[in-house]
Amino acid sequence: MAEVERERMEYDVVVVGAGPAGLAAAIRLKQLAAAAGSELGVCVIEKGSEVGAHILSGAVFEPRALDELIPDWRERGAPLNTPAIEDRFLYLTKNHALRLPTPPQMHNHGNYVISLGNLCRWLAGQAEELGVEIYPGFAAAEVLYDEEGRVRGVATGDMGIGRNGEPTERYTPGVELIARETLFAEGCRGSLTKTLSERFGLREGADPQTYALGVKELWEVEPADHKPGLVVHTIGWPLDKSTYGGSFLYHLEDRQVAVGFVIGLDYKNPFLSPFEEFQRFKTHPAIRGFFAGGRRISYGARALNEGGFQSIPQLDFPGGALVGCAAGFINVPKIKGSHTAMKSGMVAAETVFARLRGDTGGDSAAGVREALQRSWVWDELYRVRNIRPSFRLGLWGGLLYSALDTYVLRGRAPWTFHNHPDHTQLTPASQVPRIDYPRPDGKISFDRLSSVFISNTNHEEDQPSHLHLRDPAKAIAINYRLYDSPEQRYCPAGVYEIVEDAGTGEKRLQINAQNCVHCKTCDIKDPEQNIDWVVPEGGGGPNYPNM
Ligand SMILES: Cc1cc2nc3c(=O)[nH]c(=O)nc-3n(C[C@H](O)[C@H](O)[C@H](O)COP(=O)(O)OP(=O)(O)OC[C@H]3O[C@@H](n4cnc5c(N)ncnc54)[C@H](O)[C@@H]3O)c2cc1C
Ligand code: SF4
């Protein structure tokens, strides 16, 4: 195919990803420019068809960063409509629920039950009022470098390349977005962030990042079952004691309940299916009552970071920085990362703005990481750094250690536990029991395909698969033979299927890429790190309403 000249647009700062981190960064940049009376061109690109379309969170939102960014958010109508009024923390056995004292990190007084997608839509409006240009439906597919190896922006993917790699009549070349500084706010396991980390060695000196998968549904329930502001978390059943995870159940406004299940991706049994654990959880006698007579509105899934303090990578590289969950600032015991994501975006904006104006006291390399070390994000994550890794001791060991760390050591233990990569944790299928999941009843529990249907996932069908196998032979030689193809079960959208060739009887991996909800789990959990998730055509993927 002949080289096609790409259109080029120039900005001072380009932000990749319109999540809380990217939007907070863009807003802060424009606020600083306005205060200094200077012009600053800021652009945000987002792969979802609209801002919020790919945002999936709990969410109970701690407004600390928003208070700093937009102190008059109430007057401006931010969608924080439901104050958290009651916390319940339950331990489940198969048939019973035992109420435990709520750990201090999980007290939500002063927080709000929200849709993070809707908060992002509102933040985007605030950013646009300040003059930020936001382009949803454009996926950043490539990092651009100058001759010295400095990042000089990103290019969006070409549209209209067919399944066979050849341009179709829809073909439109990608656009080059050139910037003096580029902030990567792609969220957990960003695809360009992955290439930057490799190129600049950003993970050197940090523990491996670790992850969980969150699977979530939004329900409309009977008025009698609805208690706006109620926040319920459970641990225990249906997981065994060595698998980290639990559920959340958040009552929002308008009779809506967000329910989800989070499972640490360091789980060992390749037969485990996070999707089916979630479906099974909803059938518990203490839980199913919330949903009887209700209606499921939406479904989705997304990975989240769990590595915490010891897994924070280098954030700075020539020409830009990582912000938010692209780097990983989730406070795991709190199960919250949107406040820290926003704050990291704001701190990065302040650092980059100073650098662009030459206000760095002569230190042109003054970095985001150093600035963040002086912020409350660093202190908050430092104090809880040992809690998640302590669950390697099992559920009770982890709970006991967490109580000791919180109440006695107060996060100041003279040691730091380390993290291990999730993809190395699977046990071969021959050494573990199979897990038999009950069939869905179609009322409280559902199958994967009907679930993906209500995630409104849509990809242009005639395009190359965005799920690349580095070595296709490993799919059968290793994944199937050794682990019974765990991707069939961990993928919450049923993208990966082992099928038998009718003629030869041979097994092969079929990839139904059009169902992908962009959770990134396959990129994380594949035991051989053989799967690379890259962006499909912009606008493809889920279309979440208010997740
Ligand atoms: C199940 C679950 C429950 C959670 N519960 C809570 C909670 O209750 N409270 C809380 O505070 N936090 C919670 N979190 C964490 C919180 O959602 C994240 O910390 C937060 O969303 C991170 O913000 P971000 O802006 O860094 O990334 P994201 O919110 O992931 O946003 C990234 C954006 O970038 C876009 N993008 C990615 N790559 C590209 C690309 N190459 N080109 C263009 N666009 C791109 C994505 O489409 C997305 O819109 C939860 C997370 C999950 C998964
Ligand atoms: S293909 Fe990968 S990224 Fe897509 S839904 Fe499945 S596990 Fe998630």
Coordinates of C-alpha atoms and ligand atoms in Angstrom, one line a residue:
M1 CA 0.0 0.0 0.0
A2 CA 1.4 3.4 -1.0
E3 CA 2.5 5.7 1.9
V4 CA -0.3 8.1 2.6
E5 CA 0.4 11.6 4.0
R6 CA -1.3 11.8 7.4
E7 CA -3.0 15.0 8.5
R8 CA -1.1 16.7 11.4
M9 CA -2.5 18.8 14.3
E10 CA -0.2 20.6 16.8
Y11 CA -0.8 21.3 20.5
D12 CA 1.1 22.2 23.5
V13 CA -0.2 19.1 25.4
V14 CA -2.0 16.0 24.1
V15 CA -3.7 13.8 26.6
V16 CA -4.5 10.2 25.7
G17 CA -7.6 8.9 27.4
A18 CA -10.7 10.8 28.8
G19 CA -10.9 9.1 32.1
P20 CA -10.7 10.9 35.4
A21 CA -6.9 11.2 35.2
G22 CA -6.8 12.6 31.7
L23 CA -9.7 15.0 32.1
A24 CA -8.4 16.3 35.5
A25 CA -5.0 16.9 33.8
A26 CA -6.5 18.8 30.9
I27 CA -8.7 21.0 33.2
R28 CA -5.7 21.8 35.5
L29 CA -3.6 22.8 32.5
K30 CA -6.2 25.2 31.2
Q31 CA -6.8 26.6 34.7
L32 CA -3.1 27.3 35.0
A33 CA -2.8 28.9 31.6
A34 CA -5.8 31.1 32.3
A35 CA -4.3 32.2 35.7
A36 CA -1.0 33.0 33.9
G37 CA -2.8 34.8 31.1
S38 CA -1.2 32.6 28.5
E39 CA -2.5 30.5 25.6
L40 CA -2.1 26.7 25.8
G41 CA -3.4 24.3 23.2
V42 CA -4.7 21.1 25.0
C43 CA -6.3 18.2 23.2
V44 CA -7.7 14.9 24.7
I45 CA -8.4 11.9 22.6
E46 CA -10.6 9.0 23.6
K47 CA -11.1 5.6 22.0
G48 CA -14.7 5.2 23.2
S49 CA -17.5 6.5 20.9
E50 CA -18.2 9.2 23.5
V51 CA -16.6 10.3 26.8
G52 CA -17.7 7.7 29.4
A53 CA -18.5 4.9 26.8
H54 CA -15.5 2.9 28.1
I55 CA -15.5 3.9 31.7
L56 CA -16.4 1.2 34.2
S57 CA -15.9 1.6 37.9
G58 CA -17.8 0.9 41.2
A59 CA -18.1 3.5 42.2
V60 CA -17.9 5.1 45.6
F61 CA -16.1 8.3 45.0
E62 CA -13.9 10.2 47.5
P63 CA -14.2 13.9 46.4
R64 CA -10.8 15.1 47.8
A65 CA -9.2 15.7 44.4
L66 CA -12.4 17.1 42.9
D67 CA -12.6 19.6 45.8
E68 CA -9.1 20.8 44.9
L69 CA -9.8 20.9 41.1
I70 CA -13.2 22.4 41.0
P71 CA -14.1 23.7 44.5
D72 CA -17.6 24.8 43.4
W73 CA -18.5 21.5 41.8
R74 CA -21.8 21.5 43.6
E75 CA -23.0 24.8 42.1
R76 CA -21.8 23.5 38.7
G77 CA -24.0 20.5 38.9
A78 CA -21.4 17.7 39.2
P79 CA -23.3 14.3 39.2
L80 CA -22.5 13.5 42.8
N81 CA -26.1 13.0 43.9
T82 CA -26.0 10.2 46.4
P83 CA -24.0 10.5 49.6
A84 CA -22.8 7.2 51.0
I85 CA -24.9 6.7 54.2
E86 CA -24.3 3.2 55.4
D87 CA -21.4 0.7 55.1
R88 CA -21.9 -3.0 55.5
F89 CA -19.1 -5.6 55.4
L90 CA -20.2 -9.2 55.2
Y91 CA -18.4 -12.5 55.3
L92 CA -20.4 -15.1 53.3
T93 CA -20.5 -18.9 53.7
K94 CA -22.5 -20.9 51.2
N95 CA -25.8 -20.2 53.1
H96 CA -25.1 -17.6 55.6
A97 CA -23.9 -14.0 55.9
L98 CA -22.0 -12.8 59.0
R99 CA -21.7 -9.0 59.5
L100 CA -18.0 -8.1 60.3
P101 CA -16.8 -4.7 61.6
T102 CA -16.1 -2.5 58.6
P103 CA -12.4 -1.9 58.2
P104 CA -11.5 1.8 58.7
Q105 CA -10.3 2.2 55.0
M106 CA -13.8 1.2 53.9
H107 CA -15.7 3.8 55.9
N108 CA -17.4 6.0 53.3
H109 CA -18.7 8.9 55.3
G110 CA -18.2 12.0 53.2
N111 CA -18.0 10.0 49.9
Y112 CA -20.6 9.6 47.2
V113 CA -22.1 6.7 45.3
I114 CA -21.7 7.7 41.6
S115 CA -21.4 6.6 38.0
L116 CA -17.8 7.3 37.1
G117 CA -18.8 7.4 33.5
N118 CA -21.3 10.2 34.2
L119 CA -18.7 12.1 36.2
C120 CA -16.3 11.9 33.3
R121 CA -19.0 13.2 30.9
W122 CA -19.5 16.2 33.3
L123 CA -15.7 16.7 33.6
A124 CA -15.5 16.7 29.8
G125 CA -18.0 19.5 29.7
Q126 CA -16.0 21.5 32.3
A127 CA -12.9 20.9 30.2
E128 CA -14.5 22.1 27.0
E129 CA -15.8 25.3 28.7
L130 CA -12.1 26.0 29.4
G131 CA -11.2 25.5 25.8
V132 CA -9.9 21.9 25.8
E133 CA -10.5 20.1 22.5
I134 CA -11.9 16.6 23.1
Y135 CA -12.1 14.0 20.3
P136 CA -14.0 10.9 21.2
G137 CA -14.0 8.0 18.7
F138 CA -10.2 8.4 18.1
A139 CA -7.9 5.7 19.4
A140 CA -4.2 6.5 19.9
A141 CA -2.5 3.6 18.0
E142 CA 1.1 4.7 17.9
V143 CA 3.6 6.8 19.9
L144 CA 5.6 9.3 17.7
Y145 CA 9.2 9.9 18.5
D146 CA 11.7 12.6 17.2
E147 CA 15.2 11.8 16.0
E148 CA 16.5 12.0 19.6
G149 CA 14.0 9.4 20.8
R150 CA 11.8 12.0 22.6
V151 CA 8.0 11.5 22.5
R152 CA 6.5 14.1 20.1
G153 CA 2.9 13.0 20.2
V154 CA 0.7 10.2 19.0
A155 CA -1.0 9.0 15.9
T156 CA -4.6 7.8 15.8
G157 CA -5.2 4.5 14.0
D158 CA -6.2 4.3 10.3
M159 CA -9.9 3.7 9.7
G160 CA -11.1 1.4 7.0
I161 CA -8.4 -1.2 6.9
G162 CA -10.0 -4.5 6.0
R163 CA -9.7 -7.9 7.8
N164 CA -7.0 -8.8 5.3
G165 CA -4.9 -5.7 6.1
E166 CA -5.8 -3.9 2.8
P167 CA -7.6 -0.5 2.7
T168 CA -11.3 -0.7 2.0
E169 CA -13.5 2.1 0.5
R170 CA -13.9 3.4 4.1
Y171 CA -10.2 4.1 4.3
T172 CA -9.2 7.2 6.1
P173 CA -5.6 7.6 7.3
G174 CA -4.9 8.3 11.0
V175 CA -4.0 11.8 12.2
E176 CA -0.7 12.8 13.8
L177 CA -1.2 14.8 17.0
I178 CA 2.0 16.6 17.7
A179 CA 2.6 17.9 21.2
R180 CA 5.4 19.5 23.2
E181 CA 4.3 17.2 26.1
T182 CA 2.1 14.1 25.9
L183 CA 0.3 12.7 28.9
F184 CA -0.8 9.0 28.8
A185 CA -4.0 8.5 30.8
E186 CA -5.0 5.2 29.2
G187 CA -6.1 3.6 32.5
C188 CA -5.2 0.1 33.7
R189 CA -2.8 -1.8 31.3
G190 CA -2.8 0.9 28.6
S191 CA -1.6 -0.4 25.2
L192 CA 0.7 2.5 24.4
T193 CA 1.8 2.7 28.0
K194 CA 3.0 -0.9 27.6
T195 CA 5.2 0.1 24.7
L196 CA 6.5 3.2 26.5
S197 CA 7.4 1.1 29.6
E198 CA 9.4 -1.3 27.5
R199 CA 11.2 1.4 25.5
F200 CA 12.1 3.6 28.4
G201 CA 12.5 0.9 31.1
L202 CA 9.8 2.5 33.2
R203 CA 9.3 -0.5 35.4
E204 CA 12.9 -0.9 36.4
G205 CA 13.3 -0.7 40.1
A206 CA 9.6 -1.2 40.7
D207 CA 7.8 -4.4 41.7
P208 CA 5.7 -6.0 38.9
Q209 CA 2.3 -4.4 38.6
T210 CA -0.5 -6.7 39.8
Y211 CA -4.1 -6.7 38.8
A212 CA -7.7 -7.8 39.4
L213 CA -10.6 -8.2 37.1
G214 CA -13.9 -6.4 38.0
V215 CA -17.1 -7.7 36.5
K216 CA -20.1 -5.5 37.0
E217 CA -23.8 -5.1 36.3
L218 CA -26.2 -2.2 36.7
W219 CA -29.7 -3.1 37.9
E220 CA -33.0 -1.2 38.4
V221 CA -34.6 -2.7 41.5
E222 CA -38.0 -2.6 43.2
P223 CA -38.4 0.6 45.3
A224 CA -38.7 -1.5 48.5
D225 CA -35.3 -3.1 47.8
H226 CA -33.6 0.3 47.2
K227 CA -31.7 2.2 49.8
P228 CA -29.8 5.2 48.2
G229 CA -26.4 5.5 49.7
L230 CA -26.1 1.9 51.0
V231 CA -22.6 0.4 50.4
V232 CA -22.2 -3.3 50.8
H233 CA -19.0 -5.3 50.4
T234 CA -18.6 -9.1 50.8
I235 CA -15.7 -11.5 51.2
G236 CA -15.7 -15.3 51.3
W237 CA -18.2 -17.5 49.3
P238 CA -18.1 -18.3 46.4
L239 CA -14.3 -18.0 46.4
D240 CA -12.0 -20.4 48.2
K241 CA -9.8 -19.1 51.0
S242 CA -6.7 -18.7 48.8
T243 CA -8.3 -16.6 46.0
Y244 CA -8.4 -12.9 46.7
G245 CA -11.6 -11.1 45.9
G246 CA -15.0 -10.0 46.9
S247 CA -18.1 -8.2 45.8
F248 CA -19.5 -4.7 45.9
L249 CA -23.1 -3.5 45.9
Y250 CA -23.7 0.2 45.7
H251 CA -27.2 1.8 45.8
L252 CA -27.3 4.9 43.5
E253 CA -30.1 7.2 42.7
D254 CA -33.2 6.3 40.5
R255 CA -33.6 2.8 42.0
Q256 CA -30.3 1.8 40.5
V257 CA -27.9 -0.7 42.1
A258 CA -24.4 -1.3 40.9
V259 CA -23.2 -4.8 41.7
G260 CA -19.9 -6.3 40.8
F261 CA -17.3 -8.9 41.7
V262 CA -13.5 -8.3 41.8
I263 CA -11.0 -11.2 41.6
G264 CA -7.3 -10.9 42.0
L265 CA -5.6 -12.0 38.8
D266 CA -3.0 -13.9 40.8
Y267 CA -5.6 -16.7 41.1
K268 CA -4.1 -20.2 40.6
N269 CA -6.8 -22.5 39.3
P270 CA -7.1 -22.2 35.5
F271 CA -10.7 -23.5 35.7
L272 CA -11.8 -20.4 37.6
S273 CA -14.1 -18.1 35.7
P274 CA -14.5 -14.6 37.2
F275 CA -17.7 -14.1 35.3
E276 CA -19.3 -17.3 36.7
E277 CA -18.1 -16.6 40.2
F278 CA -20.0 -13.3 39.9
Q279 CA -23.1 -14.9 38.6
R280 CA -23.0 -17.5 41.4
F281 CA -22.4 -14.8 44.0
K282 CA -25.7 -13.1 43.1
T283 CA -27.7 -16.3 44.0
H284 CA -26.6 -16.2 47.7
P285 CA -29.6 -16.2 50.0
A286 CA -28.5 -12.9 51.6
I287 CA -27.9 -11.2 48.2
R288 CA -30.5 -12.5 45.7
G289 CA -33.3 -10.6 47.5
F290 CA -31.8 -7.3 46.3
F291 CA -32.5 -8.3 42.7
A292 CA -35.7 -10.3 42.8
G293 CA -38.2 -8.3 40.8
G294 CA -35.4 -6.1 39.4
R295 CA -34.2 -5.6 35.9
R296 CA -30.6 -5.8 34.6
I297 CA -29.7 -2.7 32.6
S298 CA -26.1 -3.1 31.7
Y299 CA -23.0 -5.3 32.0
G300 CA -19.3 -4.8 31.6
A301 CA -15.9 -5.6 32.9
R302 CA -12.5 -3.9 33.4
A303 CA -9.2 -4.8 34.9
L304 CA -7.8 -2.7 37.8
N305 CA -4.4 -2.3 39.3
E306 CA -3.6 -3.8 42.7
G307 CA 0.2 -3.4 42.9
G308 CA 0.0 -0.1 44.9
F309 CA 3.0 1.8 46.2
Q310 CA 5.7 -0.7 45.5
S311 CA 4.6 -1.2 41.9
I312 CA 4.5 2.5 40.9
P313 CA 6.8 2.8 37.9
Q314 CA 8.9 5.7 36.7
L315 CA 6.3 8.2 35.5
D316 CA 8.5 10.5 33.4
F317 CA 10.1 10.1 30.0
P318 CA 11.4 12.6 27.5
G319 CA 8.4 14.4 26.1
G320 CA 5.7 13.3 28.6
A321 CA 4.5 11.3 31.6
L322 CA 2.1 8.5 32.7
V323 CA -0.9 9.5 34.9
G324 CA -3.7 7.7 36.7
C325 CA -4.2 3.9 36.4
A326 CA -1.9 3.8 33.4
A327 CA 0.8 4.0 36.1
G328 CA -1.4 2.5 38.9
F329 CA -2.5 4.5 42.0
I330 CA -5.4 2.4 43.3
N331 CA -5.7 2.3 47.1
V332 CA -6.7 -1.4 47.3
P333 CA -8.0 -1.6 50.9
K334 CA -10.2 1.4 50.0
I335 CA -11.1 0.0 46.6
K336 CA -10.7 3.4 45.2
G337 CA -8.5 4.9 42.5
S338 CA -10.4 7.6 40.8
H339 CA -9.4 10.3 43.4
T340 CA -5.7 9.3 43.2
A341 CA -6.0 9.1 39.3
M342 CA -7.4 12.7 39.3
K343 CA -4.7 14.0 41.7
S344 CA -1.9 12.4 39.7
G345 CA -3.3 14.1 36.5
M346 CA -3.4 17.4 38.3
V347 CA 0.1 17.1 39.6
A348 CA 1.4 16.1 36.2
A349 CA -0.4 19.1 34.7
E350 CA 1.3 21.4 37.2
T351 CA 4.7 19.9 36.4
V352 CA 4.3 20.0 32.7
F353 CA 3.0 23.5 32.7
A354 CA 6.0 24.7 34.7
R355 CA 8.3 22.9 32.3
L356 CA 6.6 24.4 29.2
R357 CA 7.0 27.9 30.7
G358 CA 10.6 27.2 31.8
D359 CA 9.6 27.7 35.5
T360 CA 11.6 24.8 36.8
G361 CA 14.4 26.7 38.5
G362 CA 16.7 25.6 35.7
D363 CA 15.9 21.9 36.2
S364 CA 14.3 21.1 32.9
A365 CA 13.9 17.4 33.9
A366 CA 11.8 18.3 37.1
G367 CA 9.5 15.3 37.1
V368 CA 6.0 14.2 37.8
R369 CA 7.1 11.4 40.1
E370 CA 9.0 13.8 42.4
A371 CA 6.1 16.2 42.5
L372 CA 3.7 13.3 43.3
Q373 CA 6.0 12.2 46.1
R374 CA 5.2 15.5 47.8
S375 CA 1.5 15.0 47.4
W376 CA -1.1 13.2 49.6
V377 CA -1.2 10.4 47.0
W378 CA 2.2 9.1 48.0
D379 CA 1.5 9.1 51.7
E380 CA -1.9 7.5 51.2
L381 CA -0.5 4.6 49.2
Y382 CA 2.6 4.1 51.4
R383 CA 0.5 3.5 54.5
V384 CA -1.5 0.7 52.9
R385 CA 1.3 -0.9 50.9
N386 CA 1.5 -4.2 52.8
I387 CA -2.2 -5.0 53.0
R388 CA -3.0 -6.5 49.5
P389 CA 0.3 -8.5 49.4
S390 CA -0.5 -10.0 52.9
F391 CA -3.4 -11.9 51.3
R392 CA -0.9 -14.4 50.0
L393 CA -1.3 -15.8 53.5
G394 CA -4.9 -16.7 52.6
L395 CA -8.1 -14.9 53.6
W396 CA -7.8 -15.2 57.4
G397 CA -4.1 -14.6 57.4
G398 CA -4.5 -11.5 55.2
L399 CA -7.4 -10.2 57.4
L400 CA -5.3 -10.7 60.6
Y401 CA -2.2 -9.1 59.1
S402 CA -4.3 -6.2 57.8
A403 CA -5.8 -5.6 61.3
L404 CA -2.3 -5.6 62.8
D405 CA -1.0 -3.3 60.1
T406 CA -3.9 -0.9 60.4
Y407 CA -4.5 -0.6 64.1
V408 CA -1.0 -1.4 65.6
L409 CA 1.6 -0.6 63.0
R410 CA -0.5 2.2 61.4
G411 CA 1.1 1.6 58.0
R412 CA 4.6 2.3 59.4
A413 CA 6.0 -1.3 59.5
P414 CA 9.7 -1.3 58.8
W415 CA 9.2 -3.8 56.0
T416 CA 7.5 -3.9 52.6
F417 CA 6.0 -7.0 51.1
H418 CA 6.7 -7.6 47.4
N419 CA 4.4 -8.3 44.4
H420 CA 4.7 -11.1 41.9
P421 CA 3.5 -11.0 38.3
D422 CA 0.0 -12.5 37.9
H423 CA 0.7 -14.4 34.7
T424 CA 3.2 -16.7 36.5
Q425 CA 0.7 -17.8 39.1
L426 CA -1.4 -20.5 37.3
T427 CA -1.1 -24.1 38.3
P428 CA -1.3 -26.7 35.5
A429 CA -4.8 -28.0 34.9
S430 CA -3.8 -31.6 35.7
Q431 CA -2.9 -30.6 39.3
V432 CA -6.1 -28.8 40.3
P433 CA -9.8 -29.7 40.6
R434 CA -12.2 -28.6 37.8
I435 CA -14.9 -26.1 38.9
D436 CA -18.5 -26.8 38.0
Y437 CA -20.6 -23.7 37.7
P438 CA -24.4 -23.9 38.0
R439 CA -26.4 -23.0 34.9
P440 CA -27.7 -19.5 34.8
D441 CA -31.4 -19.1 35.7
G442 CA -31.9 -16.1 33.4
K443 CA -33.4 -14.1 36.2
I444 CA -30.6 -13.4 38.7
S445 CA -27.8 -15.1 36.9
F446 CA -27.0 -15.0 33.2
D447 CA -24.7 -16.3 30.5
R448 CA -21.9 -14.5 28.9
L449 CA -23.3 -13.7 25.5
S450 CA -26.6 -12.2 26.7
S451 CA -24.4 -10.1 29.1
V452 CA -22.1 -8.9 26.3
F453 CA -25.3 -7.9 24.4
I454 CA -26.2 -5.4 27.0
S455 CA -22.7 -3.9 27.1
N456 CA -23.7 -2.5 23.7
T457 CA -20.3 -3.7 22.4
N458 CA -19.8 -3.0 18.7
H459 CA -16.7 -3.2 16.5
E460 CA -16.5 -2.7 12.8
E461 CA -16.4 -6.3 11.6
D462 CA -14.1 -5.8 8.6
Q463 CA -10.9 -4.9 10.4
P464 CA -7.8 -6.8 11.5
S465 CA -8.2 -8.5 14.9
H466 CA -7.0 -6.2 17.7
L467 CA -5.9 -9.2 19.7
H468 CA -2.5 -10.3 18.5
L469 CA -0.8 -13.6 19.4
R470 CA 2.9 -13.2 19.4
D471 CA 3.3 -16.9 18.6
P472 CA 0.0 -18.5 17.4
A473 CA 1.3 -22.0 18.0
K474 CA 1.5 -21.5 21.8
A475 CA -2.3 -21.2 22.0
I476 CA -2.6 -25.0 21.7
A477 CA 1.0 -26.2 22.5
I478 CA 1.0 -24.4 25.9
N479 CA -2.2 -22.8 26.9
Y480 CA -4.5 -25.7 25.8
R481 CA -2.2 -28.6 26.7
L482 CA -1.0 -27.3 30.0
Y483 CA -3.8 -25.0 31.3
D484 CA -6.9 -26.1 29.4
S485 CA -6.9 -22.7 27.7
P486 CA -7.8 -20.4 30.7
E487 CA -8.6 -17.6 28.3
Q488 CA -11.9 -19.4 27.6
R489 CA -12.9 -18.7 31.2
Y490 CA -11.1 -15.5 32.3
C491 CA -12.3 -13.5 29.3
P492 CA -15.6 -11.9 30.6
A493 CA -16.9 -11.5 27.0
G494 CA -16.4 -15.0 25.6
V495 CA -13.9 -13.8 23.0
Y496 CA -11.7 -16.9 23.2
E497 CA -13.1 -20.3 22.2
I498 CA -11.4 -23.6 21.6
V499 CA -13.0 -25.2 18.6
E500 CA -12.5 -28.5 16.8
D501 CA -11.8 -28.7 13.1
A502 CA -14.6 -30.8 11.6
G503 CA -12.2 -32.4 9.1
T504 CA -9.1 -33.2 11.1
G505 CA -10.5 -33.1 14.7
E506 CA -7.6 -30.8 15.6
K507 CA -8.2 -28.1 18.2
R508 CA -7.7 -24.4 17.4
L509 CA -8.2 -21.1 19.2
Q510 CA -11.0 -19.0 17.7
I511 CA -10.9 -15.3 18.6
N512 CA -14.2 -13.5 18.4
A513 CA -12.6 -10.0 18.7
Q514 CA -15.8 -8.2 18.0
N515 CA -17.1 -9.1 21.4
C516 CA -14.2 -7.6 23.3
V517 CA -15.2 -5.2 26.1
H518 CA -11.6 -3.8 26.4
C519 CA -11.1 -5.1 30.0
K520 CA -7.4 -6.0 29.1
T521 CA -7.4 -9.2 31.2
C522 CA -6.0 -11.4 28.4
D523 CA -3.0 -9.0 28.0
I524 CA -2.3 -9.4 31.7
K525 CA -3.1 -13.1 32.6
D526 CA -1.9 -15.0 29.6
P527 CA 0.7 -17.4 31.1
E528 CA 3.2 -16.9 28.3
Q529 CA 2.5 -13.1 27.8
N530 CA 1.6 -14.2 24.3
I531 CA -1.4 -11.9 23.8
D532 CA -1.0 -8.2 22.9
W533 CA -4.1 -6.1 23.1
V534 CA -3.9 -3.2 20.7
V535 CA -6.5 -0.6 19.9
P536 CA -9.2 -1.5 17.3
E537 CA -10.7 1.3 15.2
G538 CA -11.6 4.3 17.2
G539 CA -15.2 4.2 18.5
G540 CA -15.3 0.4 18.7
G541 CA -15.8 -1.4 22.0
P542 CA -18.5 -1.2 24.7
N543 CA -21.0 1.7 24.9
Y544 CA -21.6 1.8 28.6
P545 CA -24.5 4.1 29.6
N546 CA -23.6 5.1 33.2
M547 CA -21.1 2.5 34.5
Ligands
LIG1 C1 -14.8 -2.9 38.9 C2 -14.1 -1.7 39.4 C3 -14.6 -1.0 40.5 C4 -13.9 0.2 41.0 N1 -14.5 0.8 42.0 C5 -14.0 2.0 42.4 C6 -14.6 2.8 43.4 O1 -15.6 2.4 43.9 N2 -14.1 4.0 43.7 C7 -12.9 4.5 43.0 O2 -12.5 5.6 43.4 N3 -12.3 3.8 42.1 C8 -12.8 2.5 41.8 N4 -12.2 1.8 40.8 C9 -10.9 2.3 40.2 C10 -11.2 3.5 39.2 O3 -12.2 3.2 38.3 C11 -9.9 3.8 38.5 O4 -8.9 4.1 39.4 C12 -10.1 5.0 37.5 O5 -11.1 4.8 36.6 C13 -8.7 5.3 36.8 O6 -8.9 6.5 36.0 P1 -8.0 6.7 34.7 O7 -8.4 8.0 34.2 O8 -6.6 6.5 35.1 O9 -8.3 5.5 33.8 P2 -9.8 5.0 33.1 O10 -10.9 5.4 34.0 O11 -9.5 3.6 32.8 O12 -9.8 5.8 31.8 C14 -9.0 5.7 30.7 C15 -9.6 6.2 29.5 O13 -8.7 6.2 28.4 C16 -9.2 5.6 27.2 N5 -8.1 5.1 26.5 C17 -7.3 4.0 26.8 N6 -6.4 3.8 25.9 C18 -6.6 4.7 24.9 C19 -6.0 5.0 23.6 N7 -4.9 4.3 23.2 N8 -6.5 6.0 22.9 C20 -7.5 6.7 23.3 N9 -8.2 6.5 24.4 C21 -7.7 5.5 25.2 C22 -10.2 4.6 27.8 O14 -11.2 4.3 26.8 C23 -10.8 5.3 29.0 O15 -11.9 6.1 28.6 C24 -12.8 0.7 40.3 C25 -12.3 0.0 39.1 C26 -13.0 -1.1 38.7 C27 -12.5 -1.8 37.4
SF4_2 S1 -10.5 -10.2 24.7 FE1 -9.2 -9.7 26.4 S2 -9.6 -7.5 26.7 FE2 -11.2 -8.3 25.4 S3 -12.9 -8.8 26.9 FE3 -11.7 -10.6 26.6 S4 -10.1 -10.6 28.2 FE4 -11.0 -8.5 28.1

